[in-house]
Amino acid sequence: MSAAAGVFTLSEPEREAALVPELAALTARHREACPPYRRILDAVGAAPPYERLADLPWLPVRLFKTHELRSVPREQVFRVLASSGTTGQQPSRVYLDREAAAAQPRMLAATLRAVLGERRLPMLVVDTRSVVRDPTLSARGAGVLGMMNFGRDHTFVLDEQGLVDAEAVKGFLARHGGERFLVFGFTFMIWLHLRGLGADLSQAVLIHSGGWKRLTEQAVDNAEFRRRLADECGLSTVHNFYGMVEQIGTVFLEGPDGDGLYCPDFADVVIRDPETWQEAPTGVPGLIEVVSTLPTSYPGHVLLTEDLGVVLGVDDGSWPGKRFEVLGRLPRAEARGCSDTMGQG
């Protein structure tokens, strides 16, 4: 796959030059259309000009759990997305109009084409079919359903009891094992179920995400995950991704060499020191801020997450731009600053 595949084409200087004016315009648009957002910006004294990505005002991602933040009239809301929220926690709510709802799958497809190509591939889903039948659709179910758009002849690895359906897998590989095919699943499900199949998966492209906490507890990091899959089932084309419902359609995709997560051309990350909120240098861990031009119907274009990460390098990897790693959640994450101003104004 060429280094300029899909939407992974811009060097970091080119990306910053393209994104800053677009995100500044989005900031002005949301400020005008979303009164709670305007109150936050006024309270923290945020004002243009914004010269760098790190100058743009951010929102703590948890505000979407507690406040209705939308930049379109209620009657133009086409879809409301809810995050998975851990037990007892309020889910995030994200408001999409028709334009934003159409852009999200289009840009996700553009991102994944970099590793999947143009054609729909036969697809092995490392989950049970019941996960997509749930009427309330869990985050896991929504993730599986979303990825199924990129495959065909969908075959589920697990039966309704959550046990490996060896016959289904065998039949799938008999049909498609000699050509490129797509495997999708959540990271811990892949680790639990894929390695024990005893199958040749050397033609597979694996896309996976989420569930690292369980593997970290077993001292399994990304390098070990990739090594064992290659050794035990010949699976060497592996792409982890990082994304969230609050920036739906934007995913940060692992490069072909497993050397970090990369930003598509319409997005970027800033790593912030959790004490000073200044941008941390390359190699220094901090809180991950995600920026994307996709959130046009709600002010989710510059979000401070509760995840720790580190930029590993800039314009020095398989694809251009920053490559970064997610290190885990900030313990009892509390993003101070903007959130303290919500009651003001």
PDB file of C-alpha atoms in Angstrom, residues 121-123 152-155 170-181 203:
ATOM      1  CA  LEU A 121     -13.810  -8.096   1.129  1.00  0.00           C
ATOM      2  CA  PRO A 122     -15.253 -11.359   2.483  1.00  0.00           C
ATOM      3  CA  MET A 123     -15.583 -10.740   6.237  1.00  0.00           C
ATOM      4  CA  ARG A 152     -19.472  -9.246   2.331  1.00  0.00           C
ATOM      5  CA  ASP A 153     -20.378 -12.862   3.079  1.00  0.00           C
ATOM      6  CA  HIS A 154     -20.307 -11.945   6.779  1.00  0.00           C
ATOM      7  CA  THR A 155     -19.428 -14.970   8.896  1.00  0.00           C
ATOM      8  CA  LYS A 170     -13.893 -23.747   8.246  1.00  0.00           C
ATOM      9  CA  GLY A 171     -16.565 -23.101   5.603  1.00  0.00           C
ATOM     10  CA  PHE A 172     -15.573 -19.431   5.307  1.00  0.00           C
ATOM     11  CA  LEU A 173     -11.888 -20.286   4.855  1.00  0.00           C
ATOM     12  CA  ALA A 174     -12.750 -22.943   2.288  1.00  0.00           C
ATOM     13  CA  ARG A 175     -14.547 -20.259   0.282  1.00  0.00           C
ATOM     14  CA  HIS A 176     -12.214 -17.319   0.830  1.00  0.00           C
ATOM     15  CA  GLY A 177      -9.000 -18.395   2.586  1.00  0.00           C
ATOM     16  CA  GLY A 178      -6.919 -18.138  -0.582  1.00  0.00           C
ATOM     17  CA  GLU A 179      -7.752 -14.438  -1.244  1.00  0.00           C
ATOM     18  CA  ARG A 180      -7.644 -11.232   0.785  1.00  0.00           C
ATOM     19  CA  PHE A 181     -10.370 -11.141   3.407  1.00  0.00           C
ATOM     20  CA  GLN A 203      -4.438 -13.590   3.645  1.00  0.00           C
TER      21      GLN A 203
END
